[in-house]
Amino acid sequence: MLALAAHALAEGQNKREPKDLWREPVVPASAWMPCADQRNWEPSGGNNGYILVTANGGMNQQRVAICNAVVLARLLNATLVVPKFMYSSVWRDVSQFSDIYQEEHFINYLTPDIRMVKELPNKLQSLDLEAIGSVVTDVDIPKESKPSFYLKNILPILLRNGVVHLLGFGNRLAFDPIPFQLQRLRCRCNFHALQFAPKIQETGALLLRRLRKHEGHSGPLDHYLVGPYADSIMKEKRGQSAKASRYLAIHLRFEIDMVAHSLCEFGGGEEERQELEKYREIHFPALAHLKKTTKLPSPAEIRSEGLCPLTPEEAVLMLAALGFNRKTHVFVAGAQIYGGTRRLGALNSLYPYLVTKENLLSATELEPFKNFSSQLAALDFIGCTAADAFAMTDSGSQLSSLVSGYRIYYGGGKMPTIRPNKRRLAAIFVKNSTIEWKVFEQRVRKAVRQTKHIQSRPKGRSVYRYPRCKECMCPTD
């Protein structure tokens, strides 16, 4: 099928791409405008005690935990200590809040909403929080718990001890039911209060400048992503008349942690199975134990349900079938792709204008971010969010969810995101060796087109991913 895709791309080099590749259905998409910055309450006194949060996961999971913690502080009338980040054996990153975000802006912007401090008062720092029952882990809090859970179970600890330490806090606050103003606070935190640290903004602007090497103006989202450094993007090519260069960003969520956790197989035979099993035993021991003691769905069954991450080969087939021509400039986001250059070869062979942040930035420019996976993820976030079109390959990816939500919130209906239905794609890929390219192309386009309609946030779904709701955005009519 890759050979057929290469032939189709070579034949179609001078053909026009489908009109909807680089645009959203503009009228319905632009019917919403950002308004999460609007407030309708008095500042919280934070009188009921202090909330400490040590968020787990990578940058994107931590971003969600930060904003959920802000909402919790308001709900419980507590003072929030600027969140800290847990060290993970998977991410191996010692970055803390101020390494990634502008701490002063964060505190000042949210002052009308909650009381926030950088550290616990001295008298509380000496307490053994575990001994007094103030440490609460993810084991103690069900996923997506309602506000009533925190009022019943966490508030009494606050009132009794004056402090509570939430350890992990991964997806522990529900999206519904949440009072209107608290939901709006969630959006205000994510879309307004969290701004990347200057060194990330500066390097992010450099990345965008090189992605748009023929463009002398900034994109519609640049100011929100890189702040004052957006001006440097405009200055770089001012006075030159070179044609503007669009680029497509694609997030390949195909790192070894994702591949191992999926329990899928990817064509590597026994060697691959053993390698992924060893990785699970070290990094996901509970999952490794479950796999040995419980009858789980087979890799084929998992794939048929659309629960396997798209491989780089499948991703490139999707792009080719959608009609992106061979001259398309493609920015690939993600950490170390499982299978390395061998797997990326398929992308490179079909799309020669393919780049990563490692290609575009020199070793010297990347040196300050070396060994800081969350700060590198922030650069990917900027590159993906500012793209003329963005393609997700895994709807469960937190980065893809946050990027697509940011593009909706600030994009004015002009920042298309491709969200493949992986279950439908899986059924198509299973038959890809027995169908003609034209049929494959038609089926892929139909599967993706069905996900492109504009919708307001479904009940219970993330406001970070689906900000088209009255708590985050306001109808323009």
CSV table of N, CA, C and O in Angstrom, one decimal, residues 46-150:
chain,number,residue,atom,x,y,z
A,46,GLY,N,-9.5,32.2,50.5
A,46,GLY,CA,-8.7,31.1,50.7
A,46,GLY,C,-8.5,30.8,52.2
A,46,GLY,O,-7.4,30.4,52.6
A,47,ASN,N,-9.6,31.0,52.9
A,47,ASN,CA,-9.5,30.9,54.4
A,47,ASN,C,-9.5,29.5,55.0
A,47,ASN,O,-9.2,29.3,56.2
A,48,ASN,N,-9.8,28.5,54.2
A,48,ASN,CA,-10.0,27.2,54.8
A,48,ASN,C,-8.7,26.3,54.9
A,48,ASN,O,-8.8,25.1,55.2
A,49,GLY,N,-7.6,26.8,54.5
A,49,GLY,CA,-6.4,26.0,54.6
A,49,GLY,C,-5.6,26.1,53.2
A,49,GLY,O,-6.0,26.8,52.3
A,50,TYR,N,-4.6,25.3,53.2
A,50,TYR,CA,-3.7,25.3,52.0
A,50,TYR,C,-3.8,24.0,51.2
A,50,TYR,O,-3.8,22.9,51.8
A,51,ILE,N,-3.8,24.1,49.9
A,51,ILE,CA,-3.8,22.9,49.0
A,51,ILE,C,-2.4,22.8,48.4
A,51,ILE,O,-2.0,23.8,47.7
A,52,LEU,N,-1.7,21.7,48.6
A,52,LEU,CA,-0.5,21.4,47.9
A,52,LEU,C,-0.8,20.4,46.8
A,52,LEU,O,-1.6,19.4,47.1
A,53,VAL,N,-0.3,20.5,45.6
A,53,VAL,CA,-0.5,19.5,44.6
A,53,VAL,C,0.8,19.2,44.0
A,53,VAL,O,1.6,20.0,43.6
A,54,THR,N,1.1,17.9,43.9
A,54,THR,CA,2.3,17.4,43.2
A,54,THR,C,1.8,16.6,42.0
A,54,THR,O,1.3,15.4,42.2
A,55,ALA,N,1.8,17.1,40.8
A,55,ALA,CA,1.1,16.5,39.7
A,55,ALA,C,2.0,15.5,39.0
A,55,ALA,O,3.2,15.7,38.8
A,56,ASN,N,1.4,14.4,38.6
A,56,ASN,CA,2.2,13.4,37.9
A,56,ASN,C,2.1,13.5,36.4
A,56,ASN,O,1.4,14.4,35.8
A,57,GLY,N,2.7,12.6,35.6
A,57,GLY,CA,2.7,12.6,34.2
A,57,GLY,C,3.6,13.5,33.5
A,57,GLY,O,4.5,14.1,34.2
A,58,GLY,N,3.4,13.7,32.2
A,58,GLY,CA,4.2,14.7,31.5
A,58,GLY,C,3.6,16.1,31.4
A,58,GLY,O,2.7,16.3,32.2
A,59,MET,N,4.2,17.0,30.6
A,59,MET,CA,3.7,18.4,30.6
A,59,MET,C,2.2,18.5,30.4
A,59,MET,O,1.6,19.3,31.1
A,60,ASN,N,1.7,17.7,29.5
A,60,ASN,CA,0.2,17.9,29.2
A,60,ASN,C,-0.7,17.4,30.3
A,60,ASN,O,-1.7,18.1,30.6
A,61,GLN,N,-0.3,16.3,30.9
A,61,GLN,CA,-1.1,15.8,32.1
A,61,GLN,C,-1.0,16.8,33.2
A,61,GLN,O,-2.0,17.1,33.9
A,62,GLN,N,0.2,17.3,33.4
A,62,GLN,CA,0.4,18.3,34.5
A,62,GLN,C,-0.4,19.6,34.3
A,62,GLN,O,-0.9,20.2,35.2
A,63,ARG,N,-0.5,20.0,33.0
A,63,ARG,CA,-1.2,21.2,32.7
A,63,ARG,C,-2.7,21.1,33.1
A,63,ARG,O,-3.3,22.0,33.7
A,64,VAL,N,-3.3,19.9,32.8
A,64,VAL,CA,-4.7,19.6,33.2
A,64,VAL,C,-4.8,19.6,34.8
A,64,VAL,O,-5.7,20.2,35.3
A,65,ALA,N,-3.8,19.0,35.4
A,65,ALA,CA,-3.9,18.9,36.9
A,65,ALA,C,-3.8,20.3,37.5
A,65,ALA,O,-4.4,20.6,38.5
A,66,ILE,N,-2.9,21.2,36.9
A,66,ILE,CA,-2.8,22.6,37.4
A,66,ILE,C,-4.2,23.3,37.4
A,66,ILE,O,-4.6,23.9,38.5
A,67,CYS,N,-4.8,23.2,36.3
A,67,CYS,CA,-6.1,23.9,36.2
A,67,CYS,C,-7.2,23.3,37.0
A,67,CYS,O,-8.1,24.0,37.6
A,68,ASN,N,-7.2,22.0,37.2
A,68,ASN,CA,-8.1,21.3,38.1
A,68,ASN,C,-7.9,21.7,39.5
A,68,ASN,O,-8.8,21.9,40.3
A,69,ALA,N,-6.6,21.9,39.9
A,69,ALA,CA,-6.2,22.3,41.2
A,69,ALA,C,-6.7,23.8,41.5
A,69,ALA,O,-7.2,24.1,42.6
A,70,VAL,N,-6.6,24.6,40.5
A,70,VAL,CA,-7.1,26.0,40.6
A,70,VAL,C,-8.6,26.0,40.9
A,70,VAL,O,-9.1,26.7,41.8
A,71,VAL,N,-9.4,25.2,40.2
A,71,VAL,CA,-10.8,25.1,40.4
A,71,VAL,C,-11.1,24.5,41.8
A,71,VAL,O,-12.0,25.0,42.5
A,72,LEU,N,-10.3,23.5,42.2
A,72,LEU,CA,-10.5,22.9,43.6
A,72,LEU,C,-10.3,23.9,44.7
A,72,LEU,O,-11.0,24.0,45.7
A,73,ALA,N,-9.3,24.8,44.5
A,73,ALA,CA,-9.0,25.8,45.5
A,73,ALA,C,-10.1,26.8,45.7
A,73,ALA,O,-10.5,27.2,46.8
A,74,ARG,N,-10.7,27.2,44.6
A,74,ARG,CA,-11.9,28.1,44.6
A,74,ARG,C,-13.1,27.3,45.3
A,74,ARG,O,-13.8,27.9,46.1
A,75,LEU,N,-13.3,26.1,44.9
A,75,LEU,CA,-14.4,25.3,45.4
A,75,LEU,C,-14.4,25.2,46.9
A,75,LEU,O,-15.4,25.4,47.6
A,76,LEU,N,-13.2,25.0,47.4
A,76,LEU,CA,-13.0,24.7,48.9
A,76,LEU,C,-12.6,26.0,49.6
A,76,LEU,O,-12.3,25.9,50.8
A,77,ASN,N,-12.6,27.1,49.0
A,77,ASN,CA,-12.1,28.4,49.6
A,77,ASN,C,-10.8,28.2,50.3
A,77,ASN,O,-10.6,28.5,51.4
A,78,ALA,N,-9.9,27.6,49.5
A,78,ALA,CA,-8.5,27.3,50.1
A,78,ALA,C,-7.5,28.1,49.3
A,78,ALA,O,-7.7,28.7,48.3
A,79,THR,N,-6.3,28.2,49.9
A,79,THR,CA,-5.2,28.9,49.3
A,79,THR,C,-4.3,27.8,48.5
A,79,THR,O,-4.0,26.8,49.1
A,80,LEU,N,-4.1,28.0,47.3
A,80,LEU,CA,-3.3,27.1,46.5
A,80,LEU,C,-1.8,27.5,46.5
A,80,LEU,O,-1.4,28.6,46.3
A,81,VAL,N,-1.0,26.5,46.8
A,81,VAL,CA,0.4,26.6,46.7
A,81,VAL,C,0.8,26.3,45.3
A,81,VAL,O,0.3,25.3,44.7
A,82,VAL,N,1.6,27.1,44.6
A,82,VAL,CA,2.0,26.9,43.2
A,82,VAL,C,2.3,25.4,43.0
A,82,VAL,O,3.2,24.9,43.7
A,83,PRO,N,1.6,24.7,42.1
A,83,PRO,CA,1.8,23.3,42.0
A,83,PRO,C,3.2,22.9,41.7
A,83,PRO,O,4.0,23.6,41.0
A,84,LYS,N,3.6,21.7,42.2
A,84,LYS,CA,4.9,21.1,41.9
A,84,LYS,C,4.7,19.8,41.0
A,84,LYS,O,3.5,19.3,40.9
A,85,PHE,N,5.7,19.4,40.4
A,85,PHE,CA,5.7,18.3,39.5
A,85,PHE,C,6.4,17.1,40.0
A,85,PHE,O,7.6,17.2,40.5
A,86,MET,N,5.8,15.9,39.9
A,86,MET,CA,6.4,14.7,40.3
A,86,MET,C,7.4,14.1,39.3
A,86,MET,O,7.2,14.2,38.1
A,87,TYR,N,8.5,13.6,39.8
A,87,TYR,CA,9.5,13.0,39.0
A,87,TYR,C,9.0,11.6,38.5
A,87,TYR,O,8.5,10.9,39.4
A,88,SER,N,9.1,11.3,37.2
A,88,SER,CA,8.6,10.0,36.7
A,88,SER,C,9.7,9.3,36.1
A,88,SER,O,10.6,9.8,35.4
A,89,SER,N,9.7,8.0,36.3
A,89,SER,CA,10.8,7.1,35.7
A,89,SER,C,10.6,7.0,34.1
A,89,SER,O,11.5,6.7,33.4
A,90,VAL,N,9.4,7.4,33.7
A,90,VAL,CA,9.1,7.4,32.2
A,90,VAL,C,9.6,8.7,31.6
A,90,VAL,O,10.3,8.7,30.6
A,91,TRP,N,9.2,9.8,32.2
A,91,TRP,CA,9.6,11.1,31.6
A,91,TRP,C,11.0,11.6,32.0
A,91,TRP,O,11.6,12.3,31.3
A,92,ARG,N,11.4,11.2,33.2
A,92,ARG,CA,12.8,11.5,33.7
A,92,ARG,C,13.1,13.0,33.6
A,92,ARG,O,14.1,13.4,33.0
A,93,ASP,N,12.2,13.8,34.1
A,93,ASP,CA,12.4,15.3,34.0
A,93,ASP,C,12.2,15.9,35.3
A,93,ASP,O,11.2,15.6,36.0
A,94,VAL,N,13.2,16.7,35.7
A,94,VAL,CA,13.1,17.4,37.0
A,94,VAL,C,12.5,18.8,37.0
A,94,VAL,O,12.6,19.5,37.9
A,95,SER,N,12.0,19.2,35.8
A,95,SER,CA,11.4,20.5,35.6
A,95,SER,C,10.3,20.8,36.7
A,95,SER,O,9.5,19.9,37.0
A,96,GLN,N,10.3,22.0,37.1
A,96,GLN,CA,9.2,22.5,38.0
A,96,GLN,C,8.4,23.6,37.3
A,96,GLN,O,8.8,24.0,36.2
A,97,PHE,N,7.4,24.1,38.0
A,97,PHE,CA,6.5,25.1,37.4
A,97,PHE,C,7.2,26.2,36.6
A,97,PHE,O,6.9,26.4,35.5
A,98,SER,N,8.1,26.9,37.3
A,98,SER,CA,8.7,28.1,36.7
A,98,SER,C,9.7,27.7,35.6
A,98,SER,O,10.1,28.6,34.8
A,99,ASP,N,10.0,26.5,35.4
A,99,ASP,CA,10.9,26.1,34.3
A,99,ASP,C,10.0,26.0,33.0
A,99,ASP,O,10.6,26.1,31.9
A,100,ILE,N,8.7,25.9,33.1
A,100,ILE,CA,7.9,25.7,32.0
A,100,ILE,C,6.9,26.9,31.8
A,100,ILE,O,6.7,27.3,30.6
A,101,TYR,N,6.4,27.5,32.9
A,101,TYR,CA,5.4,28.5,32.8
A,101,TYR,C,5.9,29.8,33.5
A,101,TYR,O,6.8,29.7,34.4
A,102,GLN,N,5.3,30.9,33.2
A,102,GLN,CA,5.6,32.2,33.9
A,102,GLN,C,4.8,32.2,35.2
A,102,GLN,O,3.6,32.4,35.2
A,103,GLU,N,5.5,32.0,36.3
A,103,GLU,CA,4.9,31.9,37.6
A,103,GLU,C,4.2,33.2,38.0
A,103,GLU,O,3.1,33.1,38.6
A,104,GLU,N,4.9,34.3,37.9
A,104,GLU,CA,4.3,35.6,38.3
A,104,GLU,C,3.0,35.9,37.6
A,104,GLU,O,2.1,36.3,38.2
A,105,HIS,N,3.1,35.7,36.3
A,105,HIS,CA,1.8,35.9,35.5
A,105,HIS,C,0.7,35.0,35.9
A,105,HIS,O,-0.4,35.5,36.1
A,106,PHE,N,1.0,33.8,36.2
A,106,PHE,CA,0.0,32.8,36.7
A,106,PHE,C,-0.6,33.2,38.0
A,106,PHE,O,-1.9,33.3,38.1
A,107,ILE,N,0.2,33.6,38.9
A,107,ILE,CA,-0.3,34.1,40.2
A,107,ILE,C,-1.1,35.4,40.1
A,107,ILE,O,-2.3,35.5,40.5
A,108,ASN,N,-0.6,36.3,39.4
A,108,ASN,CA,-1.2,37.6,39.2
A,108,ASN,C,-2.5,37.5,38.4
A,108,ASN,O,-3.5,38.2,38.8
A,109,TYR,N,-2.5,36.7,37.4
A,109,TYR,CA,-3.7,36.6,36.5
A,109,TYR,C,-4.9,36.0,37.3
A,109,TYR,O,-6.0,36.4,37.1
A,110,LEU,N,-4.6,35.1,38.2
A,110,LEU,CA,-5.6,34.4,38.9
A,110,LEU,C,-6.0,35.0,40.3
A,110,LEU,O,-6.8,34.4,41.0
A,111,THR,N,-5.3,36.1,40.6
A,111,THR,CA,-5.5,36.7,41.9
A,111,THR,C,-7.0,37.1,42.1
A,111,THR,O,-7.5,37.0,43.2
A,112,PRO,N,-7.7,37.6,41.1
A,112,PRO,CA,-9.1,37.9,41.3
A,112,PRO,C,-10.0,36.6,41.5
A,112,PRO,O,-11.2,36.8,41.8
A,113,ASP,N,-9.4,35.4,41.3
A,113,ASP,CA,-10.2,34.2,41.5
A,113,ASP,C,-9.9,33.4,42.7
A,113,ASP,O,-10.8,33.0,43.4
A,114,ILE,N,-8.6,33.2,43.0
A,114,ILE,CA,-8.2,32.4,44.2
A,114,ILE,C,-7.0,33.1,44.8
A,114,ILE,O,-6.2,33.9,44.2
A,115,ARG,N,-6.7,32.7,46.1
A,115,ARG,CA,-5.5,33.2,46.8
A,115,ARG,C,-4.4,32.1,46.5
A,115,ARG,O,-4.7,30.9,46.6
A,116,MET,N,-3.3,32.6,46.1
A,116,MET,CA,-2.2,31.7,45.8
A,116,MET,C,-0.9,32.1,46.4
A,116,MET,O,-0.6,33.3,46.5
A,117,VAL,N,0.0,31.2,46.8
A,117,VAL,CA,1.3,31.5,47.4
A,117,VAL,C,2.3,30.6,46.8
A,117,VAL,O,2.0,29.5,46.2
A,118,LYS,N,3.6,30.9,46.9
A,118,LYS,CA,4.6,30.1,46.3
A,118,LYS,C,5.0,28.9,47.2
A,118,LYS,O,5.5,27.9,46.7
A,119,GLU,N,4.9,29.1,48.5
A,119,GLU,CA,5.3,28.1,49.4
A,119,GLU,C,4.4,28.1,50.6
A,119,GLU,O,3.7,29.1,50.9
A,120,LEU,N,4.3,26.9,51.3
A,120,LEU,CA,3.6,26.8,52.6
A,120,LEU,C,4.2,27.8,53.6
A,120,LEU,O,5.4,28.0,53.6
A,121,PRO,N,3.4,28.3,54.5
A,121,PRO,CA,3.9,29.1,55.7
A,121,PRO,C,4.9,28.2,56.5
A,121,PRO,O,4.7,27.0,56.5
A,122,ASN,N,5.8,28.8,57.1
A,122,ASN,CA,6.9,28.1,57.9
A,122,ASN,C,6.3,27.1,58.9
A,122,ASN,O,6.7,26.0,59.1
A,123,LYS,N,5.2,27.5,59.6
A,123,LYS,CA,4.6,26.7,60.7
A,123,LYS,C,4.0,25.4,60.1
A,123,LYS,O,3.9,24.4,60.9
A,124,LEU,N,3.6,25.4,58.8
A,124,LEU,CA,3.1,24.2,58.2
A,124,LEU,C,4.1,23.3,57.6
A,124,LEU,O,3.9,22.1,57.4
A,125,GLN,N,5.2,24.0,57.2
A,125,GLN,CA,6.3,23.2,56.5
A,125,GLN,C,6.9,22.2,57.4
A,125,GLN,O,7.4,21.1,57.0
A,126,SER,N,6.9,22.4,58.7
A,126,SER,CA,7.5,21.4,59.7
A,126,SER,C,6.6,20.2,60.0
A,126,SER,O,7.0,19.3,60.6
A,127,LEU,N,5.4,20.3,59.5
A,127,LEU,CA,4.4,19.2,59.9
A,127,LEU,C,4.7,17.9,59.1
A,127,LEU,O,5.2,18.0,57.9
A,128,ASP,N,4.5,16.8,59.7
A,128,ASP,CA,4.6,15.5,59.0
A,128,ASP,C,3.2,15.2,58.4
A,128,ASP,O,2.3,14.8,59.1
A,129,LEU,N,3.0,15.6,57.1
A,129,LEU,CA,1.7,15.6,56.6
A,129,LEU,C,1.1,14.2,56.5
A,129,LEU,O,-0.1,14.0,56.6
A,130,GLU,N,2.0,13.2,56.3
A,130,GLU,CA,1.5,11.8,56.2
A,130,GLU,C,1.0,11.4,57.6
A,130,GLU,O,-0.1,10.7,57.7
A,131,ALA,N,1.7,11.8,58.6
A,131,ALA,CA,1.4,11.3,59.9
A,131,ALA,C,0.1,11.9,60.4
A,131,ALA,O,-0.7,11.3,61.1
A,132,ILE,N,-0.3,13.1,60.0
A,132,ILE,CA,-1.5,13.8,60.4
A,132,ILE,C,-2.7,13.5,59.5
A,132,ILE,O,-3.8,14.0,59.6
A,133,GLY,N,-2.4,12.7,58.4
A,133,GLY,CA,-3.5,12.3,57.5
A,133,GLY,C,-3.8,13.3,56.5
A,133,GLY,O,-5.0,13.3,56.0
A,134,SER,N,-2.8,14.1,56.1
A,134,SER,CA,-3.1,15.2,55.1
A,134,SER,C,-2.6,14.8,53.7
A,134,SER,O,-2.7,15.7,52.8
A,135,VAL,N,-2.0,13.6,53.5
A,135,VAL,CA,-1.6,13.2,52.2
A,135,VAL,C,-2.7,12.4,51.5
A,135,VAL,O,-3.1,11.4,52.1
A,136,VAL,N,-3.1,12.9,50.4
A,136,VAL,CA,-4.2,12.2,49.7
A,136,VAL,C,-3.7,11.8,48.3
A,136,VAL,O,-3.2,12.7,47.5
A,137,THR,N,-3.7,10.5,47.9
A,137,THR,CA,-3.2,10.0,46.7
A,137,THR,C,-4.3,9.7,45.7
A,137,THR,O,-5.5,9.8,46.0
A,138,ASP,N,-3.9,9.4,44.5
A,138,ASP,CA,-4.9,9.1,43.5
A,138,ASP,C,-5.7,7.8,43.8
A,138,ASP,O,-6.8,7.6,43.3
A,139,VAL,N,-5.1,7.0,44.7
A,139,VAL,CA,-5.8,5.8,45.1
A,139,VAL,C,-7.0,6.2,46.0
A,139,VAL,O,-8.1,5.5,46.0
A,140,ASP,N,-6.9,7.3,46.7
A,140,ASP,CA,-8.0,7.8,47.6
A,140,ASP,C,-9.1,8.6,46.9
A,140,ASP,O,-10.2,8.8,47.4
A,141,ILE,N,-8.8,9.0,45.6
A,141,ILE,CA,-9.8,9.8,44.9
A,141,ILE,C,-10.2,9.1,43.6
A,141,ILE,O,-9.3,8.9,42.8
A,142,PRO,N,-11.4,8.8,43.4
A,142,PRO,CA,-11.9,8.2,42.2
A,142,PRO,C,-11.6,9.1,41.0
A,142,PRO,O,-11.6,10.3,41.1
A,143,LYS,N,-11.4,8.5,39.8
A,143,LYS,CA,-11.2,9.4,38.6
A,143,LYS,C,-12.4,10.2,38.4
A,143,LYS,O,-13.6,9.8,38.6
A,144,GLU,N,-12.2,11.5,38.0
A,144,GLU,CA,-13.3,12.4,37.6
A,144,GLU,C,-14.3,12.5,38.7
A,144,GLU,O,-15.5,12.4,38.5
A,145,SER,N,-13.9,12.7,39.9
A,145,SER,CA,-14.8,12.9,41.0
A,145,SER,C,-15.5,14.2,40.9
A,145,SER,O,-15.0,15.2,40.5
A,146,LYS,N,-16.8,14.2,41.4
A,146,LYS,CA,-17.6,15.4,41.4
A,146,LYS,C,-17.2,16.4,42.5
A,146,LYS,O,-16.6,15.9,43.5
A,147,PRO,N,-17.6,17.6,42.4
A,147,PRO,CA,-17.3,18.6,43.5
A,147,PRO,C,-17.8,18.1,44.9
A,147,PRO,O,-17.1,18.3,45.9
A,148,SER,N,-18.9,17.4,44.9
A,148,SER,CA,-19.5,16.9,46.2
A,148,SER,C,-18.5,16.0,46.9
A,148,SER,O,-18.5,15.9,48.1
A,149,PHE,N,-17.7,15.2,46.1
A,149,PHE,CA,-16.7,14.3,46.7
A,149,PHE,C,-15.7,15.1,47.6
A,149,PHE,O,-15.3,14.8,48.7
A,150,TYR,N,-15.2,16.2,47.0
A,150,TYR,CA,-14.2,17.0,47.6
A,150,TYR,C,-14.8,17.8,48.8
A,150,TYR,O,-14.1,17.9,49.8
